XYZ file of C-alpha atoms in Angstrom:
173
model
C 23.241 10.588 58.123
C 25.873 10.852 60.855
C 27.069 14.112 61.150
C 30.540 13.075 60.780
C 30.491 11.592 57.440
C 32.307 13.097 54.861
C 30.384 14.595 51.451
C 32.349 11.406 49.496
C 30.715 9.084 51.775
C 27.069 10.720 51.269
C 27.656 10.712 47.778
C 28.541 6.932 47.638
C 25.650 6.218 49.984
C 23.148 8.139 48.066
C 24.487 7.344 44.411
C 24.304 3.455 45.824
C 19.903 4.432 47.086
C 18.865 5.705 43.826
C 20.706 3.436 41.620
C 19.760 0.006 43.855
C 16.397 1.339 43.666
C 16.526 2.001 39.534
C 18.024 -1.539 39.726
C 15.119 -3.076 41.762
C 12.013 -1.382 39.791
C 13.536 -2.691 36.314
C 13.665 -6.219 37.491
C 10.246 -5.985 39.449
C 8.594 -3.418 36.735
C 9.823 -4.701 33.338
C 8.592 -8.409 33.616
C 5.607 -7.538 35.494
C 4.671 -5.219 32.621
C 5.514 -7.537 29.547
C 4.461 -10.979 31.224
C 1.010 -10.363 30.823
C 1.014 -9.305 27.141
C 3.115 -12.255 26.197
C 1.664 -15.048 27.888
C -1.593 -14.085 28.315
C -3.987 -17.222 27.473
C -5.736 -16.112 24.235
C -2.275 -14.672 23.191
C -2.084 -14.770 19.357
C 2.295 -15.086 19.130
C 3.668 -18.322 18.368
C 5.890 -19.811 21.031
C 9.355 -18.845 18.910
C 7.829 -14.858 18.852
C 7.723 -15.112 22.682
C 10.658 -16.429 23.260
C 12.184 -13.565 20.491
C 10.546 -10.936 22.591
C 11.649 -12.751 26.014
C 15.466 -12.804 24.883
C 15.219 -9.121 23.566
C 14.008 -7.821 26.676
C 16.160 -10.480 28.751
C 19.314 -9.068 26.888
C 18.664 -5.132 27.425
C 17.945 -6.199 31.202
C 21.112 -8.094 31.029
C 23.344 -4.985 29.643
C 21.876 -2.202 32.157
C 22.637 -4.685 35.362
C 26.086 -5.481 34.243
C 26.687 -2.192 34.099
C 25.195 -0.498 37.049
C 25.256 -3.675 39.634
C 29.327 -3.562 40.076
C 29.334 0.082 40.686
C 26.490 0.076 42.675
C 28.429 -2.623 45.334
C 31.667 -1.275 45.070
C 29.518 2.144 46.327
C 27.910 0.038 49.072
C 31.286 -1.476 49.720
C 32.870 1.674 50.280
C 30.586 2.937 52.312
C 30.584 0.075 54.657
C 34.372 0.657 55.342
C 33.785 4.680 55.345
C 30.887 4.399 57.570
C 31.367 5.024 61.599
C 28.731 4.573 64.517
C 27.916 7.387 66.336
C 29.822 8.199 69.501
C 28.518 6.126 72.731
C 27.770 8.875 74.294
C 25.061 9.940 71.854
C 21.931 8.934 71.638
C 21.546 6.843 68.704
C 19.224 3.872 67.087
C 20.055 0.240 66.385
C 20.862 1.258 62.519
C 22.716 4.002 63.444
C 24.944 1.812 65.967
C 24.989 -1.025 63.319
C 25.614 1.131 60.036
C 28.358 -0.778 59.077
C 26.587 -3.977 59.192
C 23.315 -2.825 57.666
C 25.605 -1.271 54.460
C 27.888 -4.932 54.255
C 24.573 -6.936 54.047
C 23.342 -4.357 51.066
C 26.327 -5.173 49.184
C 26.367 -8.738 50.207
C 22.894 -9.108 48.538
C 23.731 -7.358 45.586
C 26.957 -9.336 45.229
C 24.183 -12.159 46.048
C 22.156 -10.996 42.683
C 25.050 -11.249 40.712
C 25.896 -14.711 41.799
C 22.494 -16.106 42.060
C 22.214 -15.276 38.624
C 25.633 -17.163 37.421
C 24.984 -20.284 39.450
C 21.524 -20.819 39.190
C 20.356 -18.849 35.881
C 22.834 -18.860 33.166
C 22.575 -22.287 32.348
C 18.692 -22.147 31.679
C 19.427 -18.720 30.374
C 21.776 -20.445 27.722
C 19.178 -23.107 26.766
C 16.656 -20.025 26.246
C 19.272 -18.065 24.211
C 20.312 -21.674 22.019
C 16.456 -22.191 21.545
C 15.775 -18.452 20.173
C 19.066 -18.579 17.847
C 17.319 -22.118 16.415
C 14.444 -20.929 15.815
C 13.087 -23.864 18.327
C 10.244 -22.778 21.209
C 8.793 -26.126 21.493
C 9.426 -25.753 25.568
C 10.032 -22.403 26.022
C 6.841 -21.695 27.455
C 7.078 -23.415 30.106
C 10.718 -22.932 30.713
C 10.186 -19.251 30.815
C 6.725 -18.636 32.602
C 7.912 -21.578 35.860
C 11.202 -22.039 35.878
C 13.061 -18.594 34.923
C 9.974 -16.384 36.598
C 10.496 -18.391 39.883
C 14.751 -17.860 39.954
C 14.135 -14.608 38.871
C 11.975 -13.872 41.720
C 14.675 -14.825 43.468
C 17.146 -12.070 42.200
C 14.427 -9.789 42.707
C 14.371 -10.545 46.207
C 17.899 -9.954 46.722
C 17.981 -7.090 45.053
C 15.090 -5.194 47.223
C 16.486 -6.558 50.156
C 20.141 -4.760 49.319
C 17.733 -1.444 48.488
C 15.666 -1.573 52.136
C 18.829 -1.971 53.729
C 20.956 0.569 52.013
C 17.419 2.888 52.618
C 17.045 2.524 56.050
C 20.652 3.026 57.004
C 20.915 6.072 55.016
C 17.151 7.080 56.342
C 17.817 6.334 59.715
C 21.498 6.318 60.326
């Protein structure tokens, strides 16, 4: 923390830590905990009580990241602006000199998870959600366990990326 930052802009930056890494464990945590259970080989639920459980769980997810992913960036967003380097005649690292930078590129990846997720996942999303409401899982299987796991990896990425960033420039800034 520079010492010149104001307590608004420690607050933002420290509000934006914790709540990008809440963020990141429930999309790392939540599938890695229920994957196994559901899809496990010898698993005794039909395909349509999967997919049941898989929207369920997909639709919680889905409420607690709308809510908390816009505040989260407009926090990082802020902070980016607020943020200043360190005078030049201090001694200071590459974060500290680039704070601005390393705060844009944590909201730029969360923006990223946000629009990741409308280009590339709501339209399988919305197959998965018209399959459930039918009562149809002839496909959902494999639809879930390849294709969604592998975009959602994806927004997991970008949403750990946006947490080391916003981490190391409030650890080392």
């Amino acid at each position: 923390m520079a010492s010149s930052d104001s307590a608004t802009l420690v607050l933002a930056r420290s509000t934006a830590v914790v709540g990008l890494g809440i963020a990141s464990g429930l999309m790392i945590g939540i599938p890695a905990w229920t994957w196994p259970a559901l899809y496990r080989p010898n698993s005794n639920l039909k395909p349509e009580h999967r997919l049941g459980i898989f929207v369920k769980v997909y639709n919680q997810g889905k409420t607690t990241m709308m809510s908390t992913i816009p505040v989260i960036t407009a926090l990082l967003g802020y902070s980016a602006v607020a943020a200043k380097a360190p005078v030049d005649y201090l001694p200071a690292n590459f974060v500290s000199r680039h704070r601005k930078a390393f705060l844009a590129a944590s909201a730029a990846s969360a923006v990223g998870f946000i629009a990741w997720t409308g280009a590339m996942m709501m339209g399988l999303n919305n197959q998965l959600m018209k399959l459930e409401k039918e009562n149809r899982a002839s496909k959902d299987d494999e639809l879930v366990q390849k294709k969604w796991l592998g975009l959602h990896l994806v927004r997991c990425a970008l949403g750990s990326t946006a947490f080391v960033l916003a981490v190391a420039e409030l650890a080392l800034a």
